[in-house]
Amino acid sequence: MKIKRDSSAKRKTELLCGFVLEDSNKVLGLPKVDSKTTSSINQSLKDMNGKLGKLTIIPIPGKKQAQRILLAGLGKKENITNDTIRFVSGKIAQTARELKLKEFSIIVPPTFVNDSVSSISQIVEGAKMSLYKFDKFKAEKVDKSPDMTIIVSKSSKISKAIKIAESVADGAIFTKSIANLPPNECTPTTLANFAKNISKKNKMKCTVISQPELKKKGFGGITAVGKGSKNEPKLITMEHNNGPKNQKPIVLVGKAVTFDTGGISLKPGQSMDEMKFDKCGGCTVLGIMKSVSELKLPINVVGIIPSVENMPGGEAYRPGDIIKLYNGKTAEILNTDAEGRLILADALAYGEKQYSPKAIIDFATLTGACIIALGNNVAAIVSNNEQLTEKITTSSKTTTEEIWELPLTQDYMDMIKSDVADIKNIGIGRAAGTITAAAFLKSAIKDTPWAHLDIAGVAWTQGAATKDKPYNPKGATGFGVRLILDYLQKL
Ligand code: BES
Ligand code: MG
Ligand code: ZN
């Protein structure tokens, strides 16, 4: 979809869309039209009454500038949020596609949000993301995406907002498109190649560490988990260096288990296919790094992706094994299905040692317990630094990627103490599973401000428990991409 801006609503267009507030009798920003059109609009306004998400199309006969007018309900003025606009704009874009239109136009109401630049970002995000569909492996492809013209006055601030929102949406779509790939088509090597490609395009430094280097350099977690699979593990690093030379970078780490069978502690068969999404954290980092480098943000950001396939087999690691992590601590393996924390511990320690970062943020589909605690619409955040949590929470309010903090006190750290090694890779029974997993991660780093996002419940749509949004069609959601891009832009 191409996105343009135009100052006049009196342009030639296949579909002219205007927003309507609940209980109001006008279309926001619509210029004067002839009396016949006015009366059909008024009739439709009465019927739809601006109810949230309600769309009504009015055909305009004759050689008019607009072939159709679409009234889009926004609901009550006081209830409008960023997500309302994303939601409605997404519905509009999908409707235009269903009608097989080449293009459509949306009038930005001058009044309904005080910051119209922000609402333009939501219109772009909502429309773009709603037109993405995973059809790579289907003979019958989804219809071509229509182009969109945003009708709003000309200003450099607005053009910039459109550009940024396009790139942010593209980042999220990139994340979804990789995360949706099936595990036979997406191995650690495939992910490394994606990283190399975006790095080459956008001038990032990209390094990939493979076996036997991983083992030689002491990445005991990645090596142990990766052993059971023919598809070798990779540690992928991308560096975006566009800030002052001596400015400490933000390090982003993402779990990328391209398929999680559970290993020797094999998972039950039910829904095991969904474990292709166990690479979503790593895909989030890929999407963020793509946009960060495209937008040339004036900061230093490093993306680190430990990637493995967790398989059972003759070579696989076992319950009872004791391994040595990158930071030198030993870990007793009590369940090979708790693999994410092992590869992340290596990557976190490596990130801290190699880059002395200002902050580390990690993303991981880490625990089923997170879904029990928070469901499928809110991610868990666990951190060692209040300010960092506060900043991410602020961004989360802007992007509507909801998070909720869980505590991480010494008592939880004590729960991962092992009898035979420094730590063990599970807690005590099922108690506080999301926090004991986070405790394992915390033990990997020293004192760098760090925040962990457990995205197990939100990284892909999980049936009726996931709130239905046009911009999150079935499959991976790209959760975290818009969130952290907002955080990075505010730095
Ligand atoms: N990838 C899973 C977590 C997961 C499960 C995410 C279901 C989304 C949906 C992770 O590797 C795992 O298996 N965790 C175990 C940990 C347990 C063995 C301590 C879990 O949550 O059951
Ligand atoms: Mg597992
Ligand atoms: Zn996993």
PDB file of C-alpha atoms in Angstrom, residues 246-455:
ATOM      1  CA  ASN A 246      30.970   6.972  23.050  1.00  0.00           C
ATOM      2  CA  GLN A 247      27.244   6.771  23.812  1.00  0.00           C
ATOM      3  CA  LYS A 248      26.322   3.468  25.459  1.00  0.00           C
ATOM      4  CA  PRO A 249      23.891   1.465  23.327  1.00  0.00           C
ATOM      5  CA  ILE A 250      20.507   0.008  24.158  1.00  0.00           C
ATOM      6  CA  VAL A 251      20.765  -3.758  23.792  1.00  0.00           C
ATOM      7  CA  LEU A 252      17.694  -5.709  22.648  1.00  0.00           C
ATOM      8  CA  VAL A 253      17.683  -9.481  23.101  1.00  0.00           C
ATOM      9  CA  GLY A 254      15.056 -11.832  21.634  1.00  0.00           C
ATOM     10  CA  LYS A 255      14.417 -15.536  22.190  1.00  0.00           C
ATOM     11  CA  ALA A 256      14.288 -17.322  18.847  1.00  0.00           C
ATOM     12  CA  VAL A 257      13.508 -21.007  19.324  1.00  0.00           C
ATOM     13  CA  THR A 258      12.448 -21.853  15.778  1.00  0.00           C
ATOM     14  CA  PHE A 259      10.565 -24.858  17.138  1.00  0.00           C
ATOM     15  CA  ASP A 260      10.110 -25.928  20.743  1.00  0.00           C
ATOM     16  CA  THR A 261       9.230 -29.604  21.104  1.00  0.00           C
ATOM     17  CA  GLY A 262      10.269 -29.470  24.753  1.00  0.00           C
ATOM     18  CA  GLY A 263      13.238 -31.717  23.966  1.00  0.00           C
ATOM     19  CA  ILE A 264      13.609 -34.884  26.078  1.00  0.00           C
ATOM     20  CA  SER A 265      10.981 -33.367  28.440  1.00  0.00           C
ATOM     21  CA  LEU A 266       8.708 -33.625  25.405  1.00  0.00           C
ATOM     22  CA  LYS A 267       5.605 -31.440  25.233  1.00  0.00           C
ATOM     23  CA  PRO A 268       2.175 -33.049  24.770  1.00  0.00           C
ATOM     24  CA  GLY A 269       0.937 -33.159  21.175  1.00  0.00           C
ATOM     25  CA  GLN A 270      -1.971 -30.782  21.637  1.00  0.00           C
ATOM     26  CA  SER A 271      -1.208 -27.434  19.954  1.00  0.00           C
ATOM     27  CA  MET A 272       2.474 -28.298  19.635  1.00  0.00           C
ATOM     28  CA  ASP A 273       2.363 -26.733  16.156  1.00  0.00           C
ATOM     29  CA  GLU A 274       2.023 -23.343  17.847  1.00  0.00           C
ATOM     30  CA  MET A 275       5.574 -23.716  19.113  1.00  0.00           C
ATOM     31  CA  LYS A 276       6.733 -22.406  15.729  1.00  0.00           C
ATOM     32  CA  PHE A 277       5.902 -19.080  17.389  1.00  0.00           C
ATOM     33  CA  ASP A 278       8.587 -19.669  20.024  1.00  0.00           C
ATOM     34  CA  LYS A 279      10.851 -17.532  17.831  1.00  0.00           C
ATOM     35  CA  CYS A 280       8.628 -14.448  18.211  1.00  0.00           C
ATOM     36  CA  GLY A 281      10.954 -12.621  20.628  1.00  0.00           C
ATOM     37  CA  GLY A 282      13.802 -12.830  18.137  1.00  0.00           C
ATOM     38  CA  CYS A 283      11.498 -11.774  15.296  1.00  0.00           C
ATOM     39  CA  THR A 284      10.475  -8.736  17.368  1.00  0.00           C
ATOM     40  CA  VAL A 285      14.134  -7.722  17.623  1.00  0.00           C
ATOM     41  CA  LEU A 286      14.531  -8.166  13.840  1.00  0.00           C
ATOM     42  CA  GLY A 287      11.521  -5.914  13.158  1.00  0.00           C
ATOM     43  CA  ILE A 288      12.725  -3.232  15.569  1.00  0.00           C
ATOM     44  CA  MET A 289      16.245  -3.244  14.104  1.00  0.00           C
ATOM     45  CA  LYS A 290      14.817  -2.957  10.584  1.00  0.00           C
ATOM     46  CA  SER A 291      12.849   0.186  11.457  1.00  0.00           C
ATOM     47  CA  VAL A 292      15.544   1.702  13.684  1.00  0.00           C
ATOM     48  CA  SER A 293      18.031   1.493  10.826  1.00  0.00           C
ATOM     49  CA  GLU A 294      15.536   2.593   8.161  1.00  0.00           C
ATOM     50  CA  LEU A 295      14.593   5.629  10.230  1.00  0.00           C
ATOM     51  CA  LYS A 296      18.263   6.299  10.995  1.00  0.00           C
ATOM     52  CA  LEU A 297      17.421   7.007  14.649  1.00  0.00           C
ATOM     53  CA  PRO A 298      20.292   9.048  16.125  1.00  0.00           C
ATOM     54  CA  ILE A 299      21.137   6.476  18.802  1.00  0.00           C
ATOM     55  CA  ASN A 300      23.136   3.297  19.218  1.00  0.00           C
ATOM     56  CA  VAL A 301      21.096   0.093  19.348  1.00  0.00           C
ATOM     57  CA  VAL A 302      22.283  -3.513  19.331  1.00  0.00           C
ATOM     58  CA  GLY A 303      20.014  -6.468  18.567  1.00  0.00           C
ATOM     59  CA  ILE A 304      21.060  -9.907  19.807  1.00  0.00           C
ATOM     60  CA  ILE A 305      19.180 -13.055  18.821  1.00  0.00           C
ATOM     61  CA  PRO A 306      20.103 -16.449  20.240  1.00  0.00           C
ATOM     62  CA  SER A 307      18.444 -18.961  17.926  1.00  0.00           C
ATOM     63  CA  VAL A 308      18.057 -22.719  18.334  1.00  0.00           C
ATOM     64  CA  GLU A 309      15.665 -25.548  17.609  1.00  0.00           C
ATOM     65  CA  ASN A 310      14.713 -27.517  20.739  1.00  0.00           C
ATOM     66  CA  MET A 311      14.484 -31.170  19.650  1.00  0.00           C
ATOM     67  CA  PRO A 312      14.679 -34.570  21.360  1.00  0.00           C
ATOM     68  CA  GLY A 313      17.113 -37.133  19.980  1.00  0.00           C
ATOM     69  CA  GLY A 314      20.314 -39.040  20.589  1.00  0.00           C
ATOM     70  CA  GLU A 315      22.363 -35.861  20.811  1.00  0.00           C
ATOM     71  CA  ALA A 316      19.908 -33.854  22.874  1.00  0.00           C
ATOM     72  CA  TYR A 317      20.685 -32.416  26.306  1.00  0.00           C
ATOM     73  CA  ARG A 318      18.930 -34.126  29.203  1.00  0.00           C
ATOM     74  CA  PRO A 319      17.314 -33.511  32.567  1.00  0.00           C
ATOM     75  CA  GLY A 320      20.110 -33.987  35.099  1.00  0.00           C
ATOM     76  CA  ASP A 321      22.799 -32.386  32.929  1.00  0.00           C
ATOM     77  CA  ILE A 322      24.849 -29.606  34.469  1.00  0.00           C
ATOM     78  CA  ILE A 323      25.993 -26.966  32.004  1.00  0.00           C
ATOM     79  CA  LYS A 324      28.143 -23.835  32.233  1.00  0.00           C
ATOM     80  CA  LEU A 325      26.596 -20.587  31.011  1.00  0.00           C
ATOM     81  CA  TYR A 326      28.427 -17.744  29.260  1.00  0.00           C
ATOM     82  CA  ASN A 327      28.858 -15.824  32.540  1.00  0.00           C
ATOM     83  CA  GLY A 328      30.592 -18.806  34.148  1.00  0.00           C
ATOM     84  CA  LYS A 329      27.702 -19.883  36.375  1.00  0.00           C
ATOM     85  CA  THR A 330      26.678 -23.525  36.308  1.00  0.00           C
ATOM     86  CA  ALA A 331      23.058 -24.534  35.753  1.00  0.00           C
ATOM     87  CA  GLU A 332      21.361 -27.806  36.590  1.00  0.00           C
ATOM     88  CA  ILE A 333      18.895 -28.855  33.917  1.00  0.00           C
ATOM     89  CA  LEU A 334      15.720 -30.249  35.456  1.00  0.00           C
ATOM     90  CA  ASN A 335      13.433 -29.771  32.483  1.00  0.00           C
ATOM     91  CA  THR A 336      14.636 -29.466  28.890  1.00  0.00           C
ATOM     92  CA  ASP A 337      11.428 -27.591  28.048  1.00  0.00           C
ATOM     93  CA  ALA A 338      12.694 -24.646  30.102  1.00  0.00           C
ATOM     94  CA  GLU A 339      15.140 -23.914  27.281  1.00  0.00           C
ATOM     95  CA  GLY A 340      14.435 -20.240  26.607  1.00  0.00           C
ATOM     96  CA  ARG A 341      16.079 -19.003  29.799  1.00  0.00           C
ATOM     97  CA  LEU A 342      19.258 -20.964  28.960  1.00  0.00           C
ATOM     98  CA  ILE A 343      19.816 -19.375  25.571  1.00  0.00           C
ATOM     99  CA  LEU A 344      18.741 -15.963  26.856  1.00  0.00           C
ATOM    100  CA  ALA A 345      21.100 -16.132  29.841  1.00  0.00           C
ATOM    101  CA  ASP A 346      24.001 -16.596  27.411  1.00  0.00           C
ATOM    102  CA  ALA A 347      22.831 -13.752  25.175  1.00  0.00           C
ATOM    103  CA  LEU A 348      22.152 -11.345  28.061  1.00  0.00           C
ATOM    104  CA  ALA A 349      25.560 -11.951  29.631  1.00  0.00           C
ATOM    105  CA  TYR A 350      27.220 -11.571  26.229  1.00  0.00           C
ATOM    106  CA  GLY A 351      25.340  -8.304  25.560  1.00  0.00           C
ATOM    107  CA  GLU A 352      26.353  -6.864  28.922  1.00  0.00           C
ATOM    108  CA  LYS A 353      30.000  -7.905  28.619  1.00  0.00           C
ATOM    109  CA  GLN A 354      30.453  -6.921  24.986  1.00  0.00           C
ATOM    110  CA  TYR A 355      28.612  -3.592  24.910  1.00  0.00           C
ATOM    111  CA  SER A 356      28.358  -2.197  28.490  1.00  0.00           C
ATOM    112  CA  PRO A 357      24.867  -1.024  27.525  1.00  0.00           C
ATOM    113  CA  LYS A 358      22.754   1.761  29.007  1.00  0.00           C
ATOM    114  CA  ALA A 359      19.904  -0.732  29.252  1.00  0.00           C
ATOM    115  CA  ILE A 360      18.995  -4.243  28.135  1.00  0.00           C
ATOM    116  CA  ILE A 361      15.472  -5.182  27.099  1.00  0.00           C
ATOM    117  CA  ASP A 362      14.593  -8.770  26.245  1.00  0.00           C
ATOM    118  CA  PHE A 363      11.547 -10.310  24.571  1.00  0.00           C
ATOM    119  CA  ALA A 364      10.596 -13.949  24.964  1.00  0.00           C
ATOM    120  CA  THR A 365       7.704 -16.370  24.691  1.00  0.00           C
ATOM    121  CA  LEU A 366       9.132 -17.699  27.905  1.00  0.00           C
ATOM    122  CA  THR A 367       6.424 -19.267  30.063  1.00  0.00           C
ATOM    123  CA  GLY A 368       2.990 -20.815  29.756  1.00  0.00           C
ATOM    124  CA  ALA A 369       2.521 -19.513  33.305  1.00  0.00           C
ATOM    125  CA  CYS A 370       2.388 -15.983  31.893  1.00  0.00           C
ATOM    126  CA  ILE A 371      -0.806 -16.885  30.033  1.00  0.00           C
ATOM    127  CA  ILE A 372      -2.305 -18.252  33.263  1.00  0.00           C
ATOM    128  CA  ALA A 373      -1.386 -15.045  35.091  1.00  0.00           C
ATOM    129  CA  LEU A 374      -2.267 -12.351  32.554  1.00  0.00           C
ATOM    130  CA  GLY A 375      -4.120 -13.983  29.669  1.00  0.00           C
ATOM    131  CA  ASN A 376      -3.653 -13.193  26.004  1.00  0.00           C
ATOM    132  CA  ASN A 377      -3.868  -9.419  25.843  1.00  0.00           C
ATOM    133  CA  VAL A 378      -1.275  -8.282  28.358  1.00  0.00           C
ATOM    134  CA  ALA A 379       2.435  -9.111  28.489  1.00  0.00           C
ATOM    135  CA  ALA A 380       4.430  -9.408  31.714  1.00  0.00           C
ATOM    136  CA  ILE A 381       7.295  -7.052  32.446  1.00  0.00           C
ATOM    137  CA  VAL A 382       9.899  -8.002  35.046  1.00  0.00           C
ATOM    138  CA  SER A 383      12.773  -5.638  35.689  1.00  0.00           C
ATOM    139  CA  ASN A 384      15.594  -4.609  38.002  1.00  0.00           C
ATOM    140  CA  ASN A 385      15.093  -0.904  37.299  1.00  0.00           C
ATOM    141  CA  GLU A 386      12.038   1.243  38.069  1.00  0.00           C
ATOM    142  CA  GLN A 387      12.858   4.050  35.648  1.00  0.00           C
ATOM    143  CA  LEU A 388      13.231   1.676  32.734  1.00  0.00           C
ATOM    144  CA  THR A 389       9.901   0.015  33.582  1.00  0.00           C
ATOM    145  CA  GLU A 390       8.258   3.416  33.807  1.00  0.00           C
ATOM    146  CA  LYS A 391       9.517   4.488  30.391  1.00  0.00           C
ATOM    147  CA  ILE A 392       8.383   1.281  28.719  1.00  0.00           C
ATOM    148  CA  THR A 393       5.015   1.590  30.481  1.00  0.00           C
ATOM    149  CA  THR A 394       4.595   5.122  29.133  1.00  0.00           C
ATOM    150  CA  SER A 395       5.260   3.890  25.598  1.00  0.00           C
ATOM    151  CA  SER A 396       2.872   1.020  26.134  1.00  0.00           C
ATOM    152  CA  LYS A 397       0.080   3.539  26.764  1.00  0.00           C
ATOM    153  CA  THR A 398       0.812   5.187  23.421  1.00  0.00           C
ATOM    154  CA  THR A 399       1.025   2.001  21.375  1.00  0.00           C
ATOM    155  CA  THR A 400      -1.645  -0.034  23.210  1.00  0.00           C
ATOM    156  CA  GLU A 401       0.651  -3.005  23.635  1.00  0.00           C
ATOM    157  CA  GLU A 402      -0.353  -3.628  27.224  1.00  0.00           C
ATOM    158  CA  ILE A 403       2.073  -4.732  29.914  1.00  0.00           C
ATOM    159  CA  TRP A 404       1.819  -5.455  33.637  1.00  0.00           C
ATOM    160  CA  GLU A 405       4.684  -5.626  36.082  1.00  0.00           C
ATOM    161  CA  LEU A 406       5.425  -8.706  38.193  1.00  0.00           C
ATOM    162  CA  PRO A 407       7.728  -8.480  41.252  1.00  0.00           C
ATOM    163  CA  LEU A 408      11.196  -9.950  41.418  1.00  0.00           C
ATOM    164  CA  THR A 409      12.466  -9.992  44.993  1.00  0.00           C
ATOM    165  CA  GLN A 410      15.231 -12.064  46.595  1.00  0.00           C
ATOM    166  CA  ASP A 411      12.719 -14.751  47.609  1.00  0.00           C
ATOM    167  CA  TYR A 412      12.193 -15.587  43.934  1.00  0.00           C
ATOM    168  CA  MET A 413      15.942 -15.664  43.325  1.00  0.00           C
ATOM    169  CA  ASP A 414      16.200 -18.220  46.124  1.00  0.00           C
ATOM    170  CA  MET A 415      13.686 -20.434  44.326  1.00  0.00           C
ATOM    171  CA  ILE A 416      16.155 -21.218  41.519  1.00  0.00           C
ATOM    172  CA  LYS A 417      19.020 -22.290  43.806  1.00  0.00           C
ATOM    173  CA  SER A 418      20.260 -25.782  42.966  1.00  0.00           C
ATOM    174  CA  ASP A 419      21.618 -28.505  45.255  1.00  0.00           C
ATOM    175  CA  VAL A 420      24.314 -29.486  42.810  1.00  0.00           C
ATOM    176  CA  ALA A 421      24.998 -26.377  40.669  1.00  0.00           C
ATOM    177  CA  ASP A 422      24.813 -22.584  41.072  1.00  0.00           C
ATOM    178  CA  ILE A 423      21.247 -22.414  39.765  1.00  0.00           C
ATOM    179  CA  LYS A 424      18.597 -24.715  38.279  1.00  0.00           C
ATOM    180  CA  ASN A 425      16.449 -24.084  35.223  1.00  0.00           C
ATOM    181  CA  ILE A 426      13.050 -24.431  36.923  1.00  0.00           C
ATOM    182  CA  GLY A 427      11.573 -22.995  40.127  1.00  0.00           C
ATOM    183  CA  ILE A 428       9.659 -24.806  42.857  1.00  0.00           C
ATOM    184  CA  GLY A 429       6.776 -26.667  41.248  1.00  0.00           C
ATOM    185  CA  ARG A 430       4.606 -24.384  39.164  1.00  0.00           C
ATOM    186  CA  ALA A 431       4.600 -21.501  41.624  1.00  0.00           C
ATOM    187  CA  ALA A 432       5.240 -18.093  40.044  1.00  0.00           C
ATOM    188  CA  GLY A 433       6.588 -19.707  36.875  1.00  0.00           C
ATOM    189  CA  THR A 434       6.939 -16.424  34.993  1.00  0.00           C
ATOM    190  CA  ILE A 435       8.919 -14.835  37.817  1.00  0.00           C
ATOM    191  CA  THR A 436      11.256 -17.760  38.482  1.00  0.00           C
ATOM    192  CA  ALA A 437      12.057 -17.787  34.747  1.00  0.00           C
ATOM    193  CA  ALA A 438      12.810 -14.054  34.976  1.00  0.00           C
ATOM    194  CA  ALA A 439      14.935 -14.741  38.077  1.00  0.00           C
ATOM    195  CA  PHE A 440      17.093 -17.039  35.965  1.00  0.00           C
ATOM    196  CA  LEU A 441      17.578 -14.238  33.424  1.00  0.00           C
ATOM    197  CA  LYS A 442      18.384 -11.708  36.130  1.00  0.00           C
ATOM    198  CA  SER A 443      21.115 -13.982  37.468  1.00  0.00           C
ATOM    199  CA  ALA A 444      22.846 -13.760  34.084  1.00  0.00           C
ATOM    200  CA  ILE A 445      23.547 -10.030  34.276  1.00  0.00           C
ATOM    201  CA  LYS A 446      25.361  -7.908  36.832  1.00  0.00           C
ATOM    202  CA  ASP A 447      23.936  -4.448  37.355  1.00  0.00           C
ATOM    203  CA  THR A 448      22.818  -3.113  33.974  1.00  0.00           C
ATOM    204  CA  PRO A 449      19.253  -1.741  33.969  1.00  0.00           C
ATOM    205  CA  TRP A 450      17.262  -4.580  32.457  1.00  0.00           C
ATOM    206  CA  ALA A 451      13.641  -5.297  31.576  1.00  0.00           C
ATOM    207  CA  HIS A 452      12.231  -8.624  30.477  1.00  0.00           C
ATOM    208  CA  LEU A 453       8.997  -8.877  28.488  1.00  0.00           C
ATOM    209  CA  ASP A 454       7.305 -12.287  28.626  1.00  0.00           C
ATOM    210  CA  ILE A 455       5.221 -12.254  25.443  1.00  0.00           C
TER     211      ILE A 455
END
